[in-house]
Amino acid sequence: MESSGPSPTSLNNFRVVYLITQMVGAAIVILMGSWIGVHLGGLSWTSNPATQFNWHPLLMSIGMIFLYGNSILVYRGFRYARKKPLKVTHAAIHGLAFVFTVVALVAAFDSHNLAKVPIPNMYTLHSWVGMAAVVLFGLQYLFGFVSYLFPGVRESMRSTYMPVHVFFGVLGFVLAVAASLLGLLEKAIFAMPDYRYLPPQGVLVNMIGLLLVVYGGLVVFLVTDPMYKRKALPEDAMLLTHSPSSQ
Amino acid sequence: MESSGPSPTSLNNFRVVYLITQMVGAAIVILMGSWIGVHLGGLSWTSNPATQFNWHPLLMSIGMIFLYGNSILVYRGFRYARKKPLKVTHAAIHGLAFVFTVVALVAAFDSHNLAKVPIPNMYTLHSWVGMAAVVLFGLQYLFGFVSYLFPGVRESMRSTYMPVHVFFGVLGFVLAVAASLLGLLEKAIFAMPDYRYLPPQGVLVNMIGLLLVVYGGLVVFLVTDPMYKRKALPEDAMLLTHSPSSQ
């Protein structure tokens, strides 16, 4: 654990970029909701497979994008909180993201299977990359839970696993962003016969895509820049007997 | 500049992962060529806009994926070479990648503009994300060239700019991978009316997409893991008066 933390100036910069990141993340969810409400017929669950599908992009953008990004940022965004509550919050936000993701997947599969002419599942590149992101996310959750929230795992093992957990956590997030871009594009092509003339709906979809790129870039910057790394607090060592090095 | 380099074991691991990365990169280009040759009608330049288009995915996967990845890996892959030849090689491979990219862009625009019924340019999310990647690439080249290959720039400025150059370089590479995934997906939807039944061509396209994800993950891992950072050689300081810290 390092002893010196970020300088006050770099922490001010962090706060500004963190705030912008939150605003971009919120804008993505709001614009996704607008697209669904204004152009895709809104939301329903059992009455209409086409609008049941619309839960998929909405819940995925909340779960796998907004919550996932916030969960990996929690150690740096709340750097003065104690380690244990941070770990529990990290796991809780990820858990919530997982629930959103599962319901989003059910919405997609249901909308395919219950359509009058059923649509095959898992054939596009979006579905392959998206499933890879979800599986990676699930494995990370499992290994992270066992390693860091379970008592009895050796400190040396926790420290060794930490860079692996961080790398695959960031990779999973980037994969989720890539999968979202692919999902946006295929829905745009399927839903807009006039996409090539770039109607307002097309501009909206492409803008959501660019915001996803910006959000992804900002989150990865904030979560990987060594300058913004959380400094271990004295309480971390005093209160926890098994504390992995802070990320 | 740090004085201690990677251990022999970690360098052995680097070599193995580096070799696998090269093989995955080569597989992407070969499979892209197979897709074009077997399923998309091969290559032509002036005779047929549809097959002129096919230069676009082929040259982009060579330029913005394979060469780009290799260019950012050159410092770590050839860590015992002197700094100056490494910088020149880095710039030269990127220069070559840029030439491939420009021709690839011309192929795409030509194929749209010269079609019997012209196809609008720059309307899909693929084109927006792809153009963002190319513009970022171009700006990086310009700023990198001025900062590190031009004499007379102050050492302190070079060092300050280095983390920015590295971050946006990696971001540009990841954007290029994301743009390639989007391009694969839209071409798959446009070219395969039976994509939903996952014909062999569909499996091929999706496999190229997954290999792109694997290649992107491996390159970013090799280029960012602190364990594999190039150690500054004594000659770096002796032979160059203006040497930025190695990346």
Tab-separated table of C-alpha atoms in Angstrom:
chain	number	residue	atom	x	y	z
A	1	MET	CA	0.000	0.000	0.000
A	2	GLU	CA	1.325	3.365	-0.914
A	3	SER	CA	1.581	6.071	1.689
A	4	SER	CA	1.230	9.256	-0.368
A	5	GLY	CA	-2.108	10.151	-1.894
A	6	PRO	CA	-3.150	12.389	-4.791
A	7	SER	CA	-2.459	16.115	-4.503
A	8	PRO	CA	-5.381	18.497	-3.782
A	9	THR	CA	-5.169	19.858	-7.368
A	10	SER	CA	-5.386	16.424	-8.958
A	11	LEU	CA	-8.307	15.594	-6.650
A	12	ASN	CA	-10.092	18.743	-7.827
A	13	ASN	CA	-9.564	17.624	-11.422
A	14	PHE	CA	-10.878	14.201	-10.468
A	15	ARG	CA	-14.060	15.738	-9.052
A	16	VAL	CA	-14.707	17.779	-12.208
A	17	VAL	CA	-14.158	14.807	-14.548
A	18	TYR	CA	-16.169	12.556	-12.212
A	19	LEU	CA	-19.104	14.979	-12.344
A	20	ILE	CA	-18.942	15.207	-16.147
A	21	THR	CA	-18.829	11.397	-16.309
A	22	GLN	CA	-21.994	11.140	-14.191
A	23	MET	CA	-23.754	13.651	-16.428
A	24	VAL	CA	-22.786	11.784	-19.583
A	25	GLY	CA	-23.917	8.496	-18.026
A	26	ALA	CA	-27.260	9.989	-17.034
A	27	ALA	CA	-27.649	11.515	-20.514
A	28	ILE	CA	-27.188	8.066	-22.077
A	29	VAL	CA	-29.995	6.560	-19.974
A	30	ILE	CA	-32.298	9.551	-20.581
A	31	LEU	CA	-31.696	9.575	-24.350
A	32	MET	CA	-32.147	5.809	-24.492
A	33	GLY	CA	-35.500	6.293	-22.741
A	34	SER	CA	-36.419	9.044	-25.211
A	35	TRP	CA	-35.559	6.852	-28.184
A	36	ILE	CA	-37.736	4.059	-26.790
A	37	GLY	CA	-40.585	6.369	-25.814
A	38	VAL	CA	-40.661	8.579	-28.893
A	39	HIS	CA	-39.561	6.232	-31.684
A	40	LEU	CA	-39.805	2.583	-30.605
A	41	GLY	CA	-43.324	2.443	-29.169
A	42	GLY	CA	-42.555	2.576	-25.448
A	43	LEU	CA	-42.452	-0.249	-22.939
A	44	SER	CA	-44.640	-3.235	-22.117
A	45	TRP	CA	-43.990	-6.642	-20.620
A	46	THR	CA	-46.473	-9.375	-21.574
A	47	SER	CA	-48.796	-7.652	-24.019
A	48	ASN	CA	-46.484	-7.096	-26.993
A	49	PRO	CA	-43.159	-8.827	-27.766
A	50	ALA	CA	-41.963	-5.833	-29.835
A	51	THR	CA	-42.272	-3.349	-26.978
A	52	GLN	CA	-41.224	-5.933	-24.401
A	53	PHE	CA	-37.915	-5.944	-26.279
A	54	ASN	CA	-37.493	-2.247	-25.469
A	55	TRP	CA	-36.745	-3.101	-21.833
A	56	HIS	CA	-33.539	-4.675	-23.151
A	57	PRO	CA	-31.675	-1.508	-24.259
A	58	LEU	CA	-33.096	0.526	-21.355
A	59	LEU	CA	-32.144	-1.916	-18.587
A	60	MET	CA	-28.792	-2.754	-20.177
A	61	SER	CA	-27.832	0.914	-20.384
A	62	ILE	CA	-28.731	1.307	-16.704
A	63	GLY	CA	-27.156	-1.975	-15.547
A	64	MET	CA	-24.177	-2.818	-17.729
A	65	ILE	CA	-23.243	0.815	-18.471
A	66	PHE	CA	-24.292	3.329	-15.810
A	67	LEU	CA	-24.214	1.082	-12.720
A	68	TYR	CA	-21.191	-0.945	-13.888
A	69	GLY	CA	-19.225	2.273	-14.474
A	70	ASN	CA	-20.248	3.681	-11.108
A	71	SER	CA	-19.437	0.475	-9.308
A	72	ILE	CA	-15.843	0.367	-10.557
A	73	LEU	CA	-15.487	4.082	-9.738
A	74	VAL	CA	-16.709	3.751	-6.160
A	75	TYR	CA	-13.252	3.345	-4.573
A	76	ARG	CA	-11.978	6.546	-6.158
A	77	GLY	CA	-15.196	8.548	-5.962
A	78	PHE	CA	-15.566	7.888	-2.221
A	79	ARG	CA	-11.892	7.624	-1.374
A	80	TYR	CA	-12.283	8.760	2.250
A	81	ALA	CA	-14.789	6.058	3.136
A	82	ARG	CA	-13.531	2.970	4.920
A	83	LYS	CA	-12.497	-0.067	2.922
A	84	LYS	CA	-15.165	-2.480	4.137
A	85	PRO	CA	-18.234	-0.334	3.269
A	86	LEU	CA	-16.615	0.427	-0.097
A	87	LYS	CA	-16.223	-3.261	-0.862
A	88	VAL	CA	-19.818	-3.950	0.153
A	89	THR	CA	-21.058	-1.000	-1.953
A	90	HIS	CA	-18.985	-2.203	-4.924
A	91	ALA	CA	-20.536	-5.668	-4.614
A	92	ALA	CA	-24.043	-4.250	-4.046
A	93	ILE	CA	-24.006	-1.960	-7.112
A	94	HIS	CA	-22.639	-4.810	-9.221
A	95	GLY	CA	-25.363	-7.047	-7.795
A	96	LEU	CA	-28.009	-4.520	-8.783
A	97	ALA	CA	-26.421	-4.232	-12.245
A	98	PHE	CA	-26.618	-8.014	-12.537
A	99	VAL	CA	-30.364	-8.012	-11.723
A	100	PHE	CA	-30.997	-5.348	-14.387
A	101	THR	CA	-28.928	-7.394	-16.834
A	102	VAL	CA	-30.815	-10.623	-16.223
A	103	VAL	CA	-34.212	-8.926	-16.698
A	104	ALA	CA	-32.828	-7.225	-19.843
A	105	LEU	CA	-31.766	-10.614	-21.206
A	106	VAL	CA	-35.175	-12.143	-20.441
A	107	ALA	CA	-36.813	-9.236	-22.295
A	108	ALA	CA	-34.675	-9.878	-25.396
A	109	PHE	CA	-35.178	-13.662	-25.423
A	110	ASP	CA	-38.918	-13.350	-24.674
A	111	SER	CA	-39.430	-10.812	-27.445
A	112	HIS	CA	-37.775	-13.198	-29.913
A	113	ASN	CA	-39.491	-16.380	-28.733
A	114	LEU	CA	-42.978	-14.908	-28.286
A	115	ALA	CA	-43.100	-13.035	-31.618
A	116	LYS	CA	-45.760	-14.286	-34.058
A	117	VAL	CA	-42.919	-15.384	-36.326
A	118	PRO	CA	-40.257	-16.264	-33.731
A	119	ILE	CA	-36.870	-14.635	-34.252
A	120	PRO	CA	-33.781	-16.812	-33.673
A	121	ASN	CA	-31.673	-15.949	-30.622
A	122	MET	CA	-27.947	-15.316	-30.372
A	123	TYR	CA	-27.083	-14.996	-34.048
A	124	THR	CA	-25.698	-11.476	-34.383
A	125	LEU	CA	-22.242	-10.268	-33.421
A	126	HIS	CA	-23.990	-8.030	-30.856
A	127	SER	CA	-25.355	-11.081	-29.066
A	128	TRP	CA	-21.983	-12.866	-29.096
A	129	VAL	CA	-20.007	-9.892	-27.788
A	130	GLY	CA	-22.789	-9.029	-25.333
A	131	MET	CA	-22.939	-12.570	-23.969
A	132	ALA	CA	-19.147	-12.578	-23.603
A	133	ALA	CA	-19.453	-9.364	-21.562
A	134	VAL	CA	-22.193	-10.826	-19.337
A	135	VAL	CA	-20.316	-14.105	-18.762
A	136	LEU	CA	-17.114	-12.215	-17.916
A	137	PHE	CA	-19.124	-9.983	-15.580
A	138	GLY	CA	-20.621	-13.033	-13.834
A	139	LEU	CA	-17.250	-14.767	-13.422
A	140	GLN	CA	-15.712	-11.565	-12.056
A	141	TYR	CA	-18.533	-11.289	-9.538
A	142	LEU	CA	-18.081	-14.874	-8.420
A	143	PHE	CA	-14.281	-14.726	-8.120
A	144	GLY	CA	-14.391	-11.256	-6.568
A	145	PHE	CA	-16.972	-12.316	-3.992
A	146	VAL	CA	-15.079	-15.436	-2.992
A	147	SER	CA	-11.735	-13.612	-2.877
A	148	TYR	CA	-12.647	-10.401	-1.093
A	149	LEU	CA	-15.929	-10.818	0.790
A	150	PHE	CA	-15.409	-14.359	1.997
A	151	PRO	CA	-13.427	-14.683	5.189
A	152	GLY	CA	-10.425	-16.946	5.290
A	153	VAL	CA	-8.785	-16.266	1.951
A	154	ARG	CA	-5.096	-15.580	2.410
A	155	GLU	CA	-3.948	-11.971	2.089
A	156	SER	CA	-1.193	-12.981	-0.352
A	157	MET	CA	-3.747	-14.625	-2.645
A	158	ARG	CA	-5.988	-11.555	-2.493
A	159	SER	CA	-3.126	-9.262	-3.453
A	160	THR	CA	-2.036	-11.543	-6.289
A	161	TYR	CA	-5.546	-11.712	-7.706
A	162	MET	CA	-6.167	-7.927	-7.447
A	163	PRO	CA	-4.509	-6.817	-10.743
A	164	VAL	CA	-6.286	-9.684	-12.544
A	165	HIS	CA	-9.622	-8.641	-11.006
A	166	VAL	CA	-9.033	-5.015	-12.022
A	167	PHE	CA	-7.912	-5.847	-15.581
A	168	PHE	CA	-10.843	-8.146	-16.343
A	169	GLY	CA	-13.225	-5.740	-14.596
A	170	VAL	CA	-12.186	-2.920	-16.922
A	171	LEU	CA	-12.154	-5.282	-19.917
A	172	GLY	CA	-15.705	-6.391	-19.075
A	173	PHE	CA	-16.831	-2.774	-18.887
A	174	VAL	CA	-15.234	-1.923	-22.258
A	175	LEU	CA	-16.829	-5.076	-23.738
A	176	ALA	CA	-20.199	-3.910	-22.383
A	177	VAL	CA	-19.731	-0.539	-24.094
A	178	ALA	CA	-18.756	-2.274	-27.350
A	179	ALA	CA	-21.763	-4.592	-27.084
A	180	SER	CA	-24.029	-1.588	-26.518
A	181	LEU	CA	-22.668	0.126	-29.627
A	182	LEU	CA	-23.329	-3.059	-31.626
A	183	GLY	CA	-26.838	-3.316	-30.185
A	184	LEU	CA	-27.598	0.316	-31.034
A	185	LEU	CA	-26.398	-0.178	-34.612
A	186	GLU	CA	-28.353	-3.353	-35.286
A	187	LYS	CA	-31.539	-1.934	-33.769
A	188	ALA	CA	-31.046	1.232	-35.850
A	189	ILE	CA	-30.715	-0.827	-39.040
A	190	PHE	CA	-33.664	-3.092	-38.181
A	191	ALA	CA	-35.963	-0.297	-36.973
A	192	MET	CA	-35.178	2.468	-39.493
A	193	PRO	CA	-35.717	1.664	-43.175
A	194	ASP	CA	-34.640	5.258	-43.829
A	195	TYR	CA	-31.505	5.140	-41.636
A	196	ARG	CA	-29.416	5.964	-44.718
A	197	TYR	CA	-31.051	9.378	-44.973
A	198	LEU	CA	-30.154	10.045	-41.346
A	199	PRO	CA	-33.574	11.041	-39.967
A	200	PRO	CA	-33.779	12.624	-36.481
A	201	GLN	CA	-34.031	9.128	-34.985
A	202	GLY	CA	-30.788	8.167	-36.727
A	203	VAL	CA	-28.987	11.214	-35.361
A	204	LEU	CA	-30.325	10.391	-31.884
A	205	VAL	CA	-29.055	6.790	-32.055
A	206	ASN	CA	-25.631	7.835	-33.340
A	207	MET	CA	-25.388	10.502	-30.631
A	208	ILE	CA	-26.176	7.911	-27.940
A	209	GLY	CA	-23.361	5.837	-29.475
A	210	LEU	CA	-20.873	8.698	-29.293
A	211	LEU	CA	-21.912	9.439	-25.693
A	212	LEU	CA	-21.270	5.772	-24.883
A	213	VAL	CA	-17.759	6.150	-26.297
A	214	VAL	CA	-17.184	9.310	-24.234
A	215	TYR	CA	-18.587	7.699	-21.064
A	216	GLY	CA	-16.442	4.602	-21.591
A	217	GLY	CA	-13.314	6.693	-22.156
A	218	LEU	CA	-13.964	8.857	-19.071
A	219	VAL	CA	-14.674	5.909	-16.748
A	220	VAL	CA	-11.584	4.011	-17.902
A	221	PHE	CA	-9.475	7.165	-17.508
A	222	LEU	CA	-10.740	7.819	-13.975
A	223	VAL	CA	-10.385	4.207	-12.918
A	224	THR	CA	-6.895	3.580	-14.335
A	225	ASP	CA	-5.011	6.882	-13.937
A	226	PRO	CA	-2.420	6.229	-11.205
A	227	MET	CA	-2.770	9.863	-10.066
A	228	TYR	CA	-6.315	9.228	-8.849
A	229	LYS	CA	-5.638	5.943	-7.043
A	230	ARG	CA	-7.314	5.718	-3.621
A	231	LYS	CA	-4.858	6.086	-0.788
A	232	ALA	CA	-5.125	3.363	1.849
A	233	LEU	CA	-6.480	4.803	5.112
A	234	PRO	CA	-4.960	3.944	8.472
A	235	GLU	CA	-8.346	2.502	9.455
A	236	ASP	CA	-8.168	-0.032	6.598
A	237	ALA	CA	-5.387	-1.929	8.330
A	238	MET	CA	-6.767	-1.398	11.826
A	239	LEU	CA	-10.316	-2.476	11.161
A	240	LEU	CA	-9.809	-5.308	8.711
A	241	THR	CA	-7.608	-8.243	9.250
A	242	HIS	CA	-7.922	-9.347	5.625
A	243	SER	CA	-7.676	-6.201	3.527
A	244	PRO	CA	-6.512	-6.534	-0.100
A	245	SER	CA	-4.491	-3.613	-1.420
A	246	SER	CA	-6.803	-0.798	-2.435
A	247	GLN	CA	-7.446	-0.368	-6.148
B	1	MET	CA	13.090	6.607	-15.630
B	2	GLU	CA	13.030	3.478	-13.571
B	3	SER	CA	16.205	1.513	-13.112
B	4	SER	CA	14.904	-2.032	-12.586
B	5	GLY	CA	13.426	-3.929	-15.530
B	6	PRO	CA	11.066	-6.874	-15.785
B	7	SER	CA	12.223	-10.207	-14.381
B	8	PRO	CA	13.276	-12.987	-16.806
B	9	THR	CA	10.114	-14.969	-15.954
B	10	SER	CA	7.784	-12.074	-16.707
B	11	LEU	CA	9.694	-11.463	-19.964
B	12	ASN	CA	9.155	-15.097	-20.926
B	13	ASN	CA	5.438	-14.656	-20.269
B	14	PHE	CA	5.523	-11.488	-22.359
B	15	ARG	CA	7.087	-13.375	-25.283
B	16	VAL	CA	4.436	-16.103	-25.170
B	17	VAL	CA	1.519	-13.638	-25.011
B	18	TYR	CA	3.190	-11.460	-27.679
B	19	LEU	CA	3.449	-14.460	-30.009
B	20	ILE	CA	-0.195	-15.417	-29.423
B	21	THR	CA	-1.205	-11.799	-30.086
B	22	GLN	CA	0.633	-11.826	-33.427
B	23	MET	CA	-1.067	-15.070	-34.395
B	24	VAL	CA	-4.515	-13.727	-33.510
B	25	GLY	CA	-3.787	-10.513	-35.469
B	26	ALA	CA	-2.656	-12.491	-38.500
B	27	ALA	CA	-5.725	-14.755	-38.219
B	28	ILE	CA	-7.997	-11.686	-38.329
B	29	VAL	CA	-6.434	-10.441	-41.582
B	30	ILE	CA	-6.471	-13.935	-43.131
B	31	LEU	CA	-10.105	-14.605	-42.173
B	32	MET	CA	-11.107	-11.131	-43.387
B	33	GLY	CA	-9.461	-11.992	-46.725
B	34	SER	CA	-11.303	-15.332	-46.799
B	35	TRP	CA	-14.644	-13.651	-46.110
B	36	ILE	CA	-14.019	-11.189	-48.945
B	37	GLY	CA	-12.702	-13.820	-51.339
B	38	VAL	CA	-15.208	-16.588	-50.652
B	39	HIS	CA	-18.405	-14.683	-49.797
B	40	LEU	CA	-18.182	-11.041	-50.885
B	41	GLY	CA	-17.002	-11.377	-54.489
B	42	GLY	CA	-13.313	-10.583	-54.089
B	43	LEU	CA	-11.490	-7.345	-54.808
B	44	SER	CA	-11.487	-4.812	-57.649
B	45	TRP	CA	-10.738	-1.105	-57.859
B	46	THR	CA	-12.416	0.753	-60.733
B	47	SER	CA	-14.539	-1.933	-62.396
B	48	ASN	CA	-17.194	-2.552	-59.751
B	49	PRO	CA	-18.150	-0.320	-56.787
B	50	ALA	CA	-19.426	-3.334	-54.796
B	51	THR	CA	-16.110	-5.176	-54.881
B	52	GLN	CA	-14.107	-1.942	-54.638
B	53	PHE	CA	-15.772	-1.601	-51.237
B	54	ASN	CA	-14.142	-4.863	-50.151
B	55	TRP	CA	-10.753	-3.128	-49.963
B	56	HIS	CA	-12.199	-1.185	-47.023
B	57	PRO	CA	-12.477	-4.010	-44.456
B	58	LEU	CA	-9.277	-5.675	-45.715
B	59	LEU	CA	-7.083	-2.561	-45.557
B	60	MET	CA	-8.633	-1.342	-42.296
B	61	SER	CA	-7.978	-4.669	-40.595
B	62	ILE	CA	-4.350	-4.481	-41.774
B	63	GLY	CA	-3.872	-0.766	-41.023
B	64	MET	CA	-6.023	0.253	-38.073
B	65	ILE	CA	-5.890	-3.149	-36.338
B	66	PHE	CA	-2.791	-5.235	-37.116
B	67	LEU	CA	-0.286	-2.438	-37.803
B	68	TYR	CA	-1.707	-0.073	-35.168
B	69	GLY	CA	-1.461	-2.819	-32.535
B	70	ASN	CA	2.077	-3.691	-33.577
B	71	SER	CA	3.161	-0.080	-33.619
B	72	ILE	CA	2.115	0.560	-30.025
B	73	LEU	CA	3.757	-2.737	-28.997
B	74	VAL	CA	7.099	-1.959	-30.614
B	75	TYR	CA	8.730	-0.477	-27.485
B	76	ARG	CA	7.969	-3.553	-25.428
B	77	GLY	CA	8.430	-6.150	-28.176
B	78	PHE	CA	11.920	-4.845	-29.033
B	79	ARG	CA	12.894	-3.581	-25.609
B	80	TYR	CA	16.640	-4.014	-26.104
B	81	ALA	CA	16.759	-1.808	-29.196
B	82	ARG	CA	17.887	1.784	-28.782
B	83	LYS	CA	15.308	4.497	-28.208
B	84	LYS	CA	15.810	6.465	-31.430
B	85	PRO	CA	15.294	3.534	-33.878
B	86	LEU	CA	12.272	2.480	-31.815
B	87	LYS	CA	10.717	5.927	-32.120
B	88	VAL	CA	11.361	5.985	-35.864
B	89	THR	CA	9.913	2.463	-36.240
B	90	HIS	CA	6.851	3.465	-34.167
B	91	ALA	CA	6.296	6.477	-36.439
B	92	ALA	CA	6.973	4.467	-39.608
B	93	ILE	CA	4.516	1.657	-38.797
B	94	HIS	CA	1.897	4.245	-37.846
B	95	GLY	CA	2.648	6.069	-41.113
B	96	LEU	CA	2.099	2.859	-43.055
B	97	ALA	CA	-1.110	2.231	-41.107
B	98	PHE	CA	-2.258	5.727	-42.047
B	99	VAL	CA	-1.661	5.058	-45.774
B	100	PHE	CA	-3.689	1.826	-45.564
B	101	THR	CA	-6.417	3.742	-43.735
B	102	VAL	CA	-6.649	6.519	-46.306
B	103	VAL	CA	-6.919	4.052	-49.197
B	104	ALA	CA	-9.511	2.092	-47.198
B	105	LEU	CA	-11.549	5.282	-46.726
B	106	VAL	CA	-11.322	6.122	-50.440
B	107	ALA	CA	-12.569	2.609	-51.251
B	108	ALA	CA	-15.610	3.064	-48.993
B	109	PHE	CA	-16.520	6.544	-50.263
B	110	ASP	CA	-15.914	5.569	-53.911
B	111	SER	CA	-18.072	2.471	-53.601
B	112	HIS	CA	-20.932	4.613	-52.232
B	113	ASN	CA	-20.574	7.506	-54.678
B	114	LEU	CA	-19.994	5.396	-57.810
B	115	ALA	CA	-22.823	2.897	-57.224
B	116	LYS	CA	-25.625	2.990	-59.801
B	117	VAL	CA	-27.920	4.216	-57.037
B	118	PRO	CA	-25.454	6.172	-54.905
B	119	ILE	CA	-25.408	5.278	-51.205
B	120	PRO	CA	-25.165	8.150	-48.691
B	121	ASN	CA	-21.897	8.440	-46.789
B	122	MET	CA	-21.314	8.703	-43.052
B	123	TYR	CA	-24.770	7.833	-41.798
B	124	THR	CA	-24.243	4.720	-39.675
B	125	LEU	CA	-22.851	4.548	-36.153
B	126	HIS	CA	-19.952	2.550	-37.644
B	127	SER	CA	-18.968	5.520	-39.781
B	128	TRP	CA	-19.198	7.975	-36.870
B	129	VAL	CA	-17.162	5.854	-34.466
B	130	GLY	CA	-14.732	4.907	-37.242
B	131	MET	CA	-14.207	8.531	-38.254
B	132	ALA	CA	-13.655	9.473	-34.602
B	133	ALA	CA	-10.957	6.761	-34.435
B	134	VAL	CA	-9.271	7.995	-37.633
B	135	VAL	CA	-9.336	11.663	-36.552
B	136	LEU	CA	-7.923	10.745	-33.121
B	137	PHE	CA	-5.246	8.652	-34.853
B	138	GLY	CA	-4.316	11.575	-37.108
B	139	LEU	CA	-4.126	14.065	-34.234
B	140	GLN	CA	-2.002	11.643	-32.208
B	141	TYR	CA	0.364	11.261	-35.144
B	142	LEU	CA	0.670	15.011	-35.562
B	143	PHE	CA	1.204	15.790	-31.870
B	144	GLY	CA	3.481	12.773	-31.402
B	145	PHE	CA	5.618	13.721	-34.386
B	146	VAL	CA	5.986	17.336	-33.298
B	147	SER	CA	6.690	16.364	-29.692
B	148	TYR	CA	9.094	13.467	-30.087
B	149	LEU	CA	10.674	13.514	-33.556
B	150	PHE	CA	11.090	17.253	-33.894
B	151	PRO	CA	14.232	18.658	-32.347
B	152	GLY	CA	13.994	21.509	-29.902
B	153	VAL	CA	10.965	20.521	-27.837
B	154	ARG	CA	11.773	20.784	-24.148
B	155	GLU	CA	12.317	17.535	-22.267
B	156	SER	CA	9.871	18.608	-19.538
B	157	MET	CA	7.124	19.134	-22.124
B	158	ARG	CA	7.834	15.754	-23.701
B	159	SER	CA	7.568	14.009	-20.338
B	160	THR	CA	4.360	15.841	-19.454
B	161	TYR	CA	2.744	14.924	-22.763
B	162	MET	CA	3.810	11.243	-22.634
B	163	PRO	CA	0.943	9.882	-20.449
B	164	VAL	CA	-1.544	11.848	-22.587
B	165	HIS	CA	-0.006	10.428	-25.777
B	166	VAL	CA	-0.150	6.899	-24.358
B	167	PHE	CA	-3.739	7.215	-23.080
B	168	PHE	CA	-5.140	8.592	-26.327
B	169	GLY	CA	-3.047	6.143	-28.331
B	170	VAL	CA	-4.616	3.199	-26.499
B	171	LEU	CA	-8.065	4.836	-26.656
B	172	GLY	CA	-7.686	5.276	-30.434
B	173	PHE	CA	-6.754	1.605	-30.785
B	174	VAL	CA	-9.758	0.466	-28.729
B	175	LEU	CA	-11.989	2.794	-30.781
B	176	ALA	CA	-10.586	1.227	-33.962
B	177	VAL	CA	-11.469	-2.237	-32.629
B	178	ALA	CA	-14.984	-1.035	-31.710
B	179	ALA	CA	-15.407	0.559	-35.156
B	180	SER	CA	-14.299	-2.702	-36.792
B	181	LEU	CA	-16.878	-4.666	-34.802
B	182	LEU	CA	-19.559	-2.194	-35.903
B	183	GLY	CA	-18.406	-2.440	-39.522
B	184	LEU	CA	-18.453	-6.241	-39.415
B	185	LEU	CA	-21.978	-6.247	-37.993
B	186	GLU	CA	-23.454	-3.786	-40.480
B	187	LYS	CA	-21.837	-5.541	-43.457
B	188	ALA	CA	-23.119	-8.876	-42.113
B	189	ILE	CA	-26.673	-7.496	-41.892
B	190	PHE	CA	-26.490	-5.822	-45.325
B	191	ALA	CA	-24.812	-8.746	-47.109
B	192	MET	CA	-26.611	-11.719	-45.513
B	193	PRO	CA	-30.404	-11.839	-45.822
B	194	ASP	CA	-30.183	-15.172	-43.971
B	195	TYR	CA	-27.904	-13.915	-41.167
B	196	ARG	CA	-30.612	-14.857	-38.642
B	197	TYR	CA	-30.183	-18.528	-39.511
B	198	LEU	CA	-26.446	-18.215	-38.859
B	199	PRO	CA	-25.087	-19.638	-42.128
B	200	PRO	CA	-21.334	-20.469	-42.357
B	201	GLN	CA	-20.676	-16.884	-43.479
B	202	GLY	CA	-22.410	-15.606	-40.337
B	203	VAL	CA	-20.301	-17.817	-38.089
B	204	LEU	CA	-17.177	-16.628	-39.924
B	205	VAL	CA	-18.084	-12.943	-39.410
B	206	ASN	CA	-18.915	-13.442	-35.723
B	207	MET	CA	-15.663	-15.372	-35.213
B	208	ILE	CA	-13.674	-12.516	-36.778
B	209	GLY	CA	-15.475	-10.230	-34.322
B	210	LEU	CA	-14.530	-12.358	-31.316
B	211	LEU	CA	-10.922	-12.564	-32.536
B	212	LEU	CA	-10.920	-8.754	-32.750
B	213	VAL	CA	-12.024	-8.611	-29.107
B	214	VAL	CA	-9.285	-11.079	-28.108
B	215	TYR	CA	-6.626	-9.200	-30.128
B	216	GLY	CA	-7.725	-5.878	-28.625
B	217	GLY	CA	-7.633	-7.292	-25.098
B	218	LEU	CA	-4.190	-8.854	-25.592
B	219	VAL	CA	-2.632	-5.729	-27.128
B	220	VAL	CA	-4.012	-3.463	-24.394
B	221	PHE	CA	-2.816	-5.913	-21.729
B	222	LEU	CA	0.708	-6.108	-23.172
B	223	VAL	CA	0.951	-2.357	-23.685
B	224	THR	CA	-0.383	-1.277	-20.279
B	225	ASP	CA	0.839	-3.929	-17.800
B	226	PRO	CA	3.499	-2.174	-15.680
B	227	MET	CA	5.394	-5.471	-15.396
B	228	TYR	CA	6.250	-5.400	-19.098
B	229	LYS	CA	7.333	-1.769	-19.301
B	230	ARG	CA	10.508	-1.204	-21.319
B	231	LYS	CA	13.481	-0.430	-19.118
B	232	ALA	CA	15.426	2.650	-20.212
B	233	LEU	CA	18.832	1.641	-21.561
B	234	PRO	CA	22.025	3.483	-20.567
B	235	GLU	CA	22.477	4.299	-24.278
B	236	ASP	CA	19.144	6.172	-24.341
B	237	ALA	CA	20.553	8.943	-22.196
B	238	MET	CA	24.000	8.853	-23.767
B	239	LEU	CA	22.927	8.936	-27.385
B	240	LEU	CA	19.949	11.235	-27.246
B	241	THR	CA	19.900	14.646	-25.762
B	242	HIS	CA	16.118	14.871	-25.991
B	243	SER	CA	14.774	11.518	-24.876
B	244	PRO	CA	11.256	11.331	-23.460
B	245	SER	CA	10.756	8.751	-20.751
B	246	SER	CA	10.198	5.358	-22.281
B	247	GLN	CA	6.640	4.099	-22.423
